[in-house]
mmCIF file of C-alpha atoms and ligand atoms in Angstrom:
data_model
loop_
_atom_site.group_PDB
_atom_site.id
_atom_site.type_symbol
_atom_site.label_atom_id
_atom_site.label_comp_id
_atom_site.label_asym_id
_atom_site.label_seq_id
_atom_site.Cartn_x
_atom_site.Cartn_y
_atom_site.Cartn_z
ATOM 1 C CA MET D 1 -18.973 116.905 31.280
ATOM 2 C CA SER D 2 -18.464 113.094 31.167
ATOM 3 C CA ASP D 3 -17.581 111.322 27.932
ATOM 4 C CA LEU D 4 -20.057 108.906 26.477
ATOM 5 C CA ILE D 5 -18.590 105.630 25.246
ATOM 6 C CA SER D 6 -20.749 103.456 22.837
ATOM 7 C CA ILE D 7 -20.123 99.753 23.181
ATOM 8 C CA ILE D 8 -21.072 97.760 20.134
ATOM 9 C CA VAL D 9 -21.809 94.014 20.898
ATOM 10 C CA PRO D 10 -22.577 91.663 18.016
ATOM 11 C CA CYS D 11 -24.482 88.622 19.411
ATOM 12 C CA TYR D 12 -25.289 85.357 17.749
ATOM 13 C CA ASN D 13 -26.686 82.680 20.103
ATOM 14 C CA GLU D 14 -25.074 84.277 23.201
ATOM 15 C CA GLU D 15 -27.891 83.358 25.667
ATOM 16 C CA GLU D 16 -25.219 81.989 28.144
ATOM 17 C CA SER D 17 -22.764 84.922 28.010
ATOM 18 C CA LEU D 18 -24.925 87.961 27.496
ATOM 19 C CA ARG D 19 -25.749 88.542 31.242
ATOM 20 C CA LEU D 20 -22.255 87.881 32.296
ATOM 21 C CA PHE D 21 -20.991 90.406 29.657
ATOM 22 C CA HIS D 22 -23.458 93.040 30.813
ATOM 23 C CA GLU D 23 -22.446 92.584 34.454
ATOM 24 C CA ALA D 24 -18.692 92.750 33.606
ATOM 25 C CA VAL D 25 -19.227 95.990 31.467
ATOM 26 C CA LYS D 26 -21.244 97.584 34.228
ATOM 27 C CA LYS D 27 -18.465 96.882 36.712
ATOM 28 C CA THR D 28 -16.026 98.515 34.388
ATOM 29 C CA GLU D 29 -18.221 101.527 33.963
ATOM 30 C CA ALA D 30 -18.357 101.932 37.787
ATOM 31 C CA SER D 31 -14.603 102.086 37.875
ATOM 32 C CA MET D 32 -14.537 104.884 35.365
ATOM 33 C CA PRO D 33 -16.319 107.883 36.961
ATOM 34 C CA GLU D 34 -15.337 110.196 34.113
ATOM 35 C CA CYS D 35 -17.392 108.212 31.567
ATOM 36 C CA ARG D 36 -20.822 106.902 30.826
ATOM 37 C CA PHE D 37 -21.422 103.845 28.746
ATOM 38 C CA GLU D 38 -24.060 103.164 26.185
ATOM 39 C CA ILE D 39 -24.397 99.506 25.334
ATOM 40 C CA LEU D 40 -25.573 98.597 21.781
ATOM 41 C CA LEU D 41 -26.607 95.022 21.553
ATOM 42 C CA ILE D 42 -27.002 93.712 18.094
ATOM 43 C CA ASN D 43 -28.931 90.442 17.760
ATOM 44 C CA ASP D 44 -27.662 88.843 14.585
ATOM 45 C CA GLY D 45 -30.623 86.446 13.990
ATOM 46 C CA SER D 46 -29.960 84.271 17.047
ATOM 47 C CA LYS D 47 -31.903 81.024 17.398
ATOM 48 C CA ASP D 48 -31.755 80.899 21.133
ATOM 49 C CA ARG D 49 -33.066 83.143 23.858
ATOM 50 C CA THR D 50 -30.676 86.003 23.093
ATOM 51 C CA LEU D 51 -33.368 88.465 21.974
ATOM 52 C CA GLU D 52 -35.441 87.832 25.096
ATOM 53 C CA ILE D 53 -32.463 88.520 27.363
ATOM 54 C CA MET D 54 -31.741 91.651 25.376
ATOM 55 C CA ARG D 55 -35.326 92.872 25.937
ATOM 56 C CA GLU D 56 -35.004 92.160 29.684
ATOM 57 C CA LEU D 57 -31.599 93.952 29.898
ATOM 58 C CA ALA D 58 -33.024 96.943 28.004
ATOM 59 C CA GLN D 59 -35.899 96.989 30.638
ATOM 60 C CA GLU D 60 -33.554 96.926 33.579
ATOM 61 C CA ASP D 61 -30.810 99.251 32.328
ATOM 62 C CA GLU D 62 -31.717 102.249 30.309
ATOM 63 C CA SER D 63 -28.180 102.568 28.851
ATOM 64 C CA VAL D 64 -28.874 99.366 26.894
ATOM 65 C CA SER D 65 -30.267 99.575 23.368
ATOM 66 C CA TYR D 66 -30.869 96.540 21.233
ATOM 67 C CA PHE D 67 -31.321 95.913 17.538
ATOM 68 C CA SER D 68 -32.530 92.622 16.264
ATOM 69 C CA PHE D 69 -31.818 91.646 12.684
ATOM 70 C CA SER D 70 -34.432 90.005 10.611
ATOM 71 C CA ARG D 71 -32.020 87.035 10.121
ATOM 72 C CA ASN D 72 -28.365 86.222 10.514
ATOM 73 C CA PHE D 73 -26.220 88.743 8.519
ATOM 74 C CA GLY D 74 -22.914 87.969 10.082
ATOM 75 C CA LYS D 75 -20.684 89.718 12.530
ATOM 76 C CA GLU D 76 -19.383 92.319 9.986
ATOM 77 C CA ALA D 77 -22.957 93.436 9.308
ATOM 78 C CA ALA D 78 -23.769 93.506 13.044
ATOM 79 C CA MET D 79 -20.681 95.762 13.645
ATOM 80 C CA TYR D 80 -21.722 98.015 10.840
ATOM 81 C CA ALA D 81 -25.174 98.322 12.255
ATOM 82 C CA GLY D 82 -23.716 99.220 15.589
ATOM 83 C CA PHE D 83 -21.573 101.908 14.076
ATOM 84 C CA CYS D 84 -24.654 103.418 12.391
ATOM 85 C CA HIS D 85 -26.249 103.959 15.849
ATOM 86 C CA VAL D 86 -23.200 105.263 17.719
ATOM 87 C CA ARG D 87 -24.084 108.383 19.766
ATOM 88 C CA GLY D 88 -20.961 108.504 21.904
ATOM 89 C CA ASP D 89 -17.760 110.498 21.645
ATOM 90 C CA TYR D 90 -15.936 107.117 21.593
ATOM 91 C CA ALA D 91 -16.994 103.712 20.244
ATOM 92 C CA ALA D 92 -15.768 100.224 21.048
ATOM 93 C CA VAL D 93 -16.526 96.866 19.542
ATOM 94 C CA MET D 94 -16.621 93.932 21.952
ATOM 95 C CA ASP D 95 -17.627 90.294 21.637
ATOM 96 C CA ALA D 96 -20.328 89.154 23.933
ATOM 97 C CA ASP D 97 -18.350 86.105 25.142
ATOM 98 C CA LEU D 98 -15.923 88.143 27.256
ATOM 99 C CA GLN D 99 -13.087 87.225 25.008
ATOM 100 C CA ASP D 100 -12.402 90.977 24.780
ATOM 101 C CA PRO D 101 -11.805 91.823 28.417
ATOM 102 C CA PRO D 102 -13.707 94.995 29.566
ATOM 103 C CA ASP D 103 -10.946 95.522 32.165
ATOM 104 C CA LEU D 104 -8.832 96.907 29.204
ATOM 105 C CA LEU D 105 -11.238 99.750 28.556
ATOM 106 C CA PRO D 106 -9.975 102.234 31.373
ATOM 107 C CA GLU D 107 -6.466 101.896 30.156
ATOM 108 C CA MET D 108 -7.488 102.320 26.490
ATOM 109 C CA TYR D 109 -9.504 105.419 27.455
ATOM 110 C CA ARG D 110 -6.548 106.852 29.351
ATOM 111 C CA ILE D 111 -4.282 106.398 26.248
ATOM 112 C CA LEU D 112 -6.845 108.131 23.997
ATOM 113 C CA GLN D 113 -7.106 110.980 26.475
ATOM 114 C CA SER D 114 -3.492 111.778 26.093
ATOM 115 C CA GLY D 115 -4.370 112.823 22.579
ATOM 116 C CA GLU D 116 -1.635 111.099 20.812
ATOM 117 C CA TYR D 117 -3.733 108.308 19.310
ATOM 118 C CA ASP D 118 -7.057 108.080 17.611
ATOM 119 C CA SER D 119 -7.775 104.447 18.518
ATOM 120 C CA VAL D 120 -6.496 101.755 20.797
ATOM 121 C CA ALA D 121 -6.715 98.246 19.583
ATOM 122 C CA ALA D 122 -6.290 95.021 21.443
ATOM 123 C CA ARG D 123 -3.887 92.598 20.007
ATOM 124 C CA ARG D 124 -3.455 88.946 21.205
ATOM 125 C CA VAL D 125 0.008 88.135 21.979
ATOM 126 C CA SER D 126 -0.686 84.441 22.310
ATOM 127 C CA ARG D 127 -3.094 82.230 20.637
ATOM 128 C CA ALA D 128 -3.517 79.982 23.606
ATOM 129 C CA GLY D 129 -6.522 77.789 23.670
ATOM 130 C CA GLU D 130 -6.687 77.732 19.875
ATOM 131 C CA PRO D 131 -6.090 74.510 17.714
ATOM 132 C CA PRO D 132 -2.386 74.735 16.539
ATOM 133 C CA VAL D 133 -3.397 74.050 12.943
ATOM 134 C CA ARG D 134 -5.655 77.115 12.965
ATOM 135 C CA SER D 135 -2.876 79.306 14.457
ATOM 136 C CA TRP D 136 -0.437 78.125 11.801
ATOM 137 C CA PHE D 137 -2.842 78.992 8.960
ATOM 138 C CA ALA D 138 -3.698 82.309 10.608
ATOM 139 C CA ARG D 139 -0.048 83.249 10.779
ATOM 140 C CA ARG D 140 0.549 82.295 7.119
ATOM 141 C CA PHE D 141 -2.475 84.327 6.088
ATOM 142 C CA TYR D 142 -1.367 87.446 7.846
ATOM 143 C CA SER D 143 2.087 87.313 6.487
ATOM 144 C CA LEU D 144 0.753 86.715 3.028
ATOM 145 C CA ILE D 145 -1.899 89.459 3.046
ATOM 146 C CA ASN D 146 0.463 92.017 4.269
ATOM 147 C CA ARG D 147 2.820 91.363 1.460
ATOM 148 C CA ILE D 148 0.177 91.689 -1.186
ATOM 149 C CA SER D 149 -2.092 94.463 0.143
ATOM 150 C CA ASP D 150 -1.717 98.104 0.926
ATOM 151 C CA ALA D 151 -3.836 97.986 4.014
ATOM 152 C CA ASP D 152 -1.906 97.435 7.167
ATOM 153 C CA ILE D 153 -3.531 94.302 8.578
ATOM 154 C CA VAL D 154 -2.069 93.139 11.915
ATOM 155 C CA ASP D 155 -1.836 89.566 13.119
ATOM 156 C CA GLY D 156 -3.615 88.899 16.346
ATOM 157 C CA ALA D 157 -5.613 92.096 15.985
ATOM 158 C CA ARG D 158 -9.123 91.605 17.256
ATOM 159 C CA ASP D 159 -12.086 93.719 16.326
ATOM 160 C CA PHE D 160 -11.912 94.939 19.951
ATOM 161 C CA ARG D 161 -10.785 98.612 19.936
ATOM 162 C CA LEU D 162 -11.789 101.891 21.396
ATOM 163 C CA MET D 163 -11.872 104.659 18.877
ATOM 164 C CA LYS D 164 -12.834 108.278 18.426
ATOM 165 C CA ARG D 165 -15.904 109.284 16.633
ATOM 166 C CA GLU D 166 -13.978 110.555 13.659
ATOM 167 C CA MET D 167 -12.886 106.980 13.017
ATOM 168 C CA VAL D 168 -16.420 105.683 13.142
ATOM 169 C CA GLU D 169 -17.406 108.237 10.522
ATOM 170 C CA ALA D 170 -14.556 106.934 8.206
ATOM 171 C CA ILE D 171 -15.622 103.271 8.858
ATOM 172 C CA LEU D 172 -19.218 104.138 7.790
ATOM 173 C CA ALA D 173 -17.928 105.825 4.673
ATOM 174 C CA MET D 174 -16.414 102.664 3.568
ATOM 175 C CA GLY D 175 -19.811 101.258 2.311
ATOM 176 C CA GLU D 176 -18.716 98.106 0.721
ATOM 177 C CA SER D 177 -20.927 95.052 1.017
ATOM 178 C CA ASN D 178 -18.026 92.642 1.389
ATOM 179 C CA ARG D 179 -16.756 93.805 4.789
ATOM 180 C CA PHE D 180 -13.413 92.758 6.255
ATOM 181 C CA SER D 181 -13.002 94.881 9.406
ATOM 182 C CA ASN D 182 -9.374 94.173 10.026
ATOM 183 C CA GLY D 183 -8.634 95.502 6.608
ATOM 184 C CA ILE D 184 -11.056 98.363 6.837
ATOM 185 C CA PHE D 185 -9.488 99.557 10.075
ATOM 186 C CA GLY D 186 -6.041 99.308 8.582
ATOM 187 C CA TRP D 187 -7.096 100.979 5.350
ATOM 188 C CA ILE D 188 -8.610 104.166 6.870
ATOM 189 C CA GLY D 189 -5.381 104.754 8.743
ATOM 190 C CA PHE D 190 -5.383 106.965 11.922
ATOM 191 C CA ARG D 191 -2.918 106.613 14.759
ATOM 192 C CA THR D 192 -3.526 103.270 16.464
ATOM 193 C CA TYR D 193 -1.911 102.159 19.596
ATOM 194 C CA TRP D 194 -1.629 98.364 19.818
ATOM 195 C CA MET D 195 -2.234 97.056 23.237
ATOM 196 C CA PRO D 196 -0.988 93.518 23.833
ATOM 197 C CA TYR D 197 -2.960 91.133 25.936
ATOM 198 C CA GLU D 198 -3.116 87.414 26.601
ATOM 199 C CA ASN D 199 -5.853 85.374 24.788
ATOM 200 C CA VAL D 200 -8.864 84.694 26.808
ATOM 201 C CA GLU D 201 -11.220 81.780 26.256
ATOM 202 C CA ARG D 202 -14.933 82.449 25.843
ATOM 203 C CA VAL D 203 -16.925 82.280 29.134
ATOM 204 C CA ALA D 204 -19.783 80.152 27.742
ATOM 205 C CA GLY D 205 -21.122 78.843 24.555
ATOM 206 C CA GLN D 206 -19.075 77.936 21.530
ATOM 207 C CA SER D 207 -17.268 79.715 18.871
ATOM 208 C CA LYS D 208 -19.242 80.358 15.628
ATOM 209 C CA TRP D 209 -16.340 79.762 13.413
ATOM 210 C CA ASN D 210 -15.293 76.505 11.838
ATOM 211 C CA PHE D 211 -12.109 76.013 9.871
ATOM 212 C CA TRP D 212 -13.707 76.408 6.422
ATOM 213 C CA GLY D 213 -15.547 79.486 7.546
ATOM 214 C CA LEU D 214 -12.232 80.960 8.592
ATOM 215 C CA CYS D 215 -10.643 79.963 5.212
ATOM 216 C CA SER D 216 -13.415 81.647 3.302
ATOM 217 C CA TYR D 217 -13.118 84.718 5.508
ATOM 218 C CA ALA D 218 -9.430 84.861 4.792
ATOM 219 C CA LEU D 219 -10.089 84.566 1.033
ATOM 220 C CA ASP D 220 -12.553 87.440 1.245
ATOM 221 C CA GLY D 221 -9.929 89.452 2.995
ATOM 222 C CA ILE D 222 -7.436 88.835 0.169
ATOM 223 C CA VAL D 223 -9.959 89.562 -2.687
ATOM 224 C CA ASN D 224 -11.143 92.733 -0.925
ATOM 225 C CA PHE D 225 -7.829 94.246 -0.134
ATOM 226 C CA SER D 226 -5.440 93.008 -2.779
ATOM 227 C CA GLN D 227 -5.348 92.724 -6.528
ATOM 228 C CA VAL D 228 -2.185 90.708 -6.606
ATOM 229 C CA PRO D 229 -3.923 87.430 -7.376
ATOM 230 C CA LEU D 230 -5.151 88.968 -10.599
ATOM 231 C CA ASP D 231 -1.551 89.991 -11.400
ATOM 232 C CA ILE D 232 -0.368 86.532 -10.694
ATOM 233 C CA ALA D 233 -2.971 85.162 -13.150
ATOM 234 C CA SER D 234 -1.801 87.527 -15.827
ATOM 235 C CA TRP D 235 1.936 86.687 -15.220
ATOM 236 C CA PHE D 236 1.131 83.008 -15.379
ATOM 237 C CA GLY D 237 -0.604 83.584 -18.744
ATOM 238 C CA ILE D 238 2.427 85.488 -20.093
ATOM 239 C CA LEU D 239 4.851 82.888 -18.832
ATOM 240 C CA MET D 240 2.792 80.014 -20.358
ATOM 241 C CA THR D 241 2.579 81.864 -23.771
ATOM 242 C CA ILE D 242 6.310 82.248 -23.910
ATOM 243 C CA VAL D 243 6.781 78.667 -22.889
ATOM 244 C CA SER D 244 4.355 77.311 -25.373
ATOM 245 C CA PHE D 245 5.826 79.530 -28.097
ATOM 246 C CA LEU D 246 9.278 78.031 -27.532
ATOM 247 C CA ALA D 247 7.851 74.499 -27.530
ATOM 248 C CA ILE D 248 6.026 75.092 -30.834
ATOM 249 C CA LEU D 249 9.346 76.378 -32.309
ATOM 250 C CA PHE D 250 11.154 73.276 -31.024
ATOM 251 C CA ILE D 251 8.524 70.857 -32.352
ATOM 252 C CA VAL D 252 8.411 72.546 -35.843
ATOM 253 C CA VAL D 253 12.203 72.593 -36.166
ATOM 254 C CA ARG D 254 12.418 68.894 -35.025
ATOM 255 C CA LYS D 255 9.785 67.984 -37.500
ATOM 256 C CA ILE D 256 11.556 69.647 -40.383
ATOM 257 C CA LEU D 257 15.029 68.319 -39.610
ATOM 258 C CA PHE D 258 14.158 64.797 -38.328
ATOM 259 C CA GLY D 259 10.695 63.979 -39.534
ATOM 260 C CA ASP D 260 8.151 62.762 -36.951
ATOM 261 C CA PRO D 261 9.595 59.671 -35.313
ATOM 262 C CA VAL D 262 7.315 59.328 -32.242
ATOM 263 C CA ALA D 263 3.609 59.812 -31.614
ATOM 264 C CA GLY D 264 4.302 61.620 -28.309
ATOM 265 C CA TRP D 265 0.839 61.100 -26.959
ATOM 266 C CA ALA D 266 1.721 61.071 -23.336
ATOM 267 C CA SER D 267 3.496 64.401 -23.362
ATOM 268 C CA THR D 268 0.741 66.063 -25.313
ATOM 269 C CA ALA D 269 -1.784 64.820 -22.907
ATOM 270 C CA CYS D 270 0.351 66.232 -19.953
ATOM 271 C CA ILE D 271 0.712 69.595 -21.620
ATOM 272 C CA ILE D 272 -2.978 69.857 -22.359
ATOM 273 C CA THR D 273 -4.063 69.119 -18.814
ATOM 274 C CA PHE D 274 -1.435 71.337 -17.290
ATOM 275 C CA ILE D 275 -2.389 74.341 -19.299
ATOM 276 C CA GLY D 276 -6.055 73.514 -18.858
ATOM 277 C CA GLY D 277 -5.576 73.444 -15.137
ATOM 278 C CA ILE D 278 -3.752 76.909 -15.101
ATOM 279 C CA GLN D 279 -6.516 78.310 -17.251
ATOM 280 C CA LEU D 280 -9.225 77.134 -14.931
ATOM 281 C CA LEU D 281 -7.283 78.404 -11.858
ATOM 282 C CA CYS D 282 -6.967 81.943 -13.489
ATOM 283 C CA LEU D 283 -10.617 81.856 -14.613
ATOM 284 C CA GLY D 284 -11.424 80.900 -10.928
ATOM 285 C CA ILE D 285 -9.418 83.917 -9.635
ATOM 286 C CA ILE D 286 -11.087 86.301 -12.061
ATOM 287 C CA GLY D 287 -14.459 84.763 -11.171
ATOM 288 C CA LYS D 288 -13.916 85.464 -7.504
ATOM 289 C CA TYR D 289 -13.238 89.184 -8.209
ATOM 290 C CA LEU D 290 -16.153 89.288 -10.580
ATOM 291 C CA ALA D 291 -18.486 87.795 -7.868
ATOM 292 C CA THR D 292 -17.276 90.480 -5.471
ATOM 293 C CA VAL D 293 -18.007 93.222 -8.054
ATOM 294 C CA TYR D 294 -21.406 91.633 -8.672
ATOM 295 C CA SER D 295 -22.363 91.732 -4.955
ATOM 296 C CA GLU D 296 -21.039 95.333 -4.678
ATOM 297 C CA VAL D 297 -23.084 96.682 -7.676
ATOM 298 C CA LYS D 298 -26.305 95.181 -6.363
ATOM 299 C CA LYS D 299 -25.951 97.564 -3.436
ATOM 300 C CA ARG D 300 -28.056 95.437 -1.215
ATOM 301 C CA PRO D 301 -28.372 96.767 2.428
ATOM 302 C CA HIS D 302 -25.830 95.386 4.970
ATOM 303 C CA TYR D 303 -28.543 94.581 7.491
ATOM 304 C CA ILE D 304 -32.289 94.798 8.142
ATOM 305 C CA ILE D 305 -33.516 95.468 11.675
ATOM 306 C CA GLY D 306 -36.767 93.880 12.615
ATOM 307 C CA GLU D 307 -37.043 95.093 16.262
ATOM 308 C CA SER D 308 -35.468 97.549 18.392
ATOM 309 C CA ASN D 309 -36.055 99.723 21.558
ATOM 310 C CA ARG D 310 -34.596 102.862 20.004
ATOM 311 C CA LYS D 311 -36.736 105.447 18.447
ATOM 312 C CA ASP D 312 -34.187 106.797 16.105
ATOM 313 C CA VAL D 313 -33.399 103.315 14.742
ATOM 314 C CA LYS D 314 -32.110 103.089 11.178
ATOM 315 C CA ARG D 315 -33.982 99.945 10.165
ATOM 316 C CA ILE D 316 -32.231 99.353 6.860
ATOM 317 C CA GLY D 317 -28.580 100.277 6.368
HETATM 318 N N1 UDP V 1 -21.226 86.777 15.910
HETATM 319 C C1 UDP V 1 -22.222 87.444 15.246
HETATM 320 N N2 UDP V 1 -22.743 86.876 14.076
HETATM 321 C C2 UDP V 1 -22.276 85.734 13.594
HETATM 322 C C3 UDP V 1 -21.188 85.048 14.273
HETATM 323 C C4 UDP V 1 -20.785 85.662 15.382
HETATM 324 O O1 UDP V 1 -22.667 88.494 15.595
HETATM 325 O O2 UDP V 1 -22.795 85.261 12.533
HETATM 326 C C5 UDP V 1 -20.611 87.371 17.201
HETATM 327 C C6 UDP V 1 -20.665 86.457 18.356
HETATM 328 O O3 UDP V 1 -21.865 86.481 19.093
HETATM 329 C C7 UDP V 1 -19.546 87.011 19.167
HETATM 330 C C8 UDP V 1 -18.587 87.522 18.116
HETATM 331 O O4 UDP V 1 -19.389 87.722 16.986
HETATM 332 O O5 UDP V 1 -20.052 88.026 20.015
HETATM 333 C C9 UDP V 1 -17.397 86.722 17.929
HETATM 334 O O6 UDP V 1 -17.850 85.425 17.666
HETATM 335 P P1 UDP V 1 -17.089 84.145 18.200
HETATM 336 O O7 UDP V 1 -16.819 84.223 19.656
HETATM 337 O O8 UDP V 1 -17.858 82.932 17.742
HETATM 338 O O9 UDP V 1 -15.755 84.174 17.379
HETATM 339 P P2 UDP V 1 -14.226 84.013 17.896
HETATM 340 O O10 UDP V 1 -14.098 84.771 19.192
HETATM 341 O O11 UDP V 1 -14.148 82.520 18.106
HETATM 342 O O12 UDP V 1 -13.412 84.506 16.768
HETATM 343 MG MG1 MG V 2 -15.261 84.608 20.775
#
């Protein structure tokens, strides 16, 4: 009995890399006689020829299934849709741009076979080829989020990992709309082996991330896996109350003892703007959590599939 490995591939405008990716994965499959692969291509509302290439690949290779979203739902949604359709004993998430080298799969599989681990995750040890500013912010973000969250979120961890089916079920049970995979993987636990590898640049096309996109993704990560910002807002509030109470006491005593010699307009204006600023900041923090709660309670689907070659497709999930 050979093991079936389901490979989930989120694709957004990957017309240039998709075929190269397919070839590379097929080559890896050939080098693993004890396994069969099932390739799940998820078209995340691409605006180029990605879908046509998927159809062709599915025609040529029966181990390829494709799922085409009705619009762009984001990589997280694409991964979720992939997990919903996994039939294998193992599942792996891989980028279509070959930044997640398929050559690592045999080694990952071997480690899982030893039975000591439930998943093997790739971890970049270098951030070569990345703008230094981005690396710097990324490092700060990971050290911050690990301090303020109970999920174990690893720096350099990519979504690329091979995992047992049990883990897939746990991931699907995390039904939140605001998905932050690195946090979800950390939160569900299981025994994970971290496999270091050197960063690889994408084979073709461009990264879909810009700096602000990454910042907002980082913010989502914090809001979804930590409540510390809310605590900070409350502590700020308490501190400011104490400070203003002391200030009032000081002003009243001074007024009684010495009268009111100066108008003090400048200091008053400073205090008002300072406190106003902090209040707005805290409101903003609360608002961000409220917005997250709002999108969760609406319980909108994570994705909508418009087209697929699988009969048992779960169109809305
Ligand atoms: N991707 C996606 N939906 C999006 C953006 C990206 O499915 O809205 C896919 C993309 O096709 C690729 C993977 O997610 O397979 C990683 O994207 P990218 O290479 O742009 O990110 P990076 O490797 O630079 O972090
Ligand atoms: Mg990439």
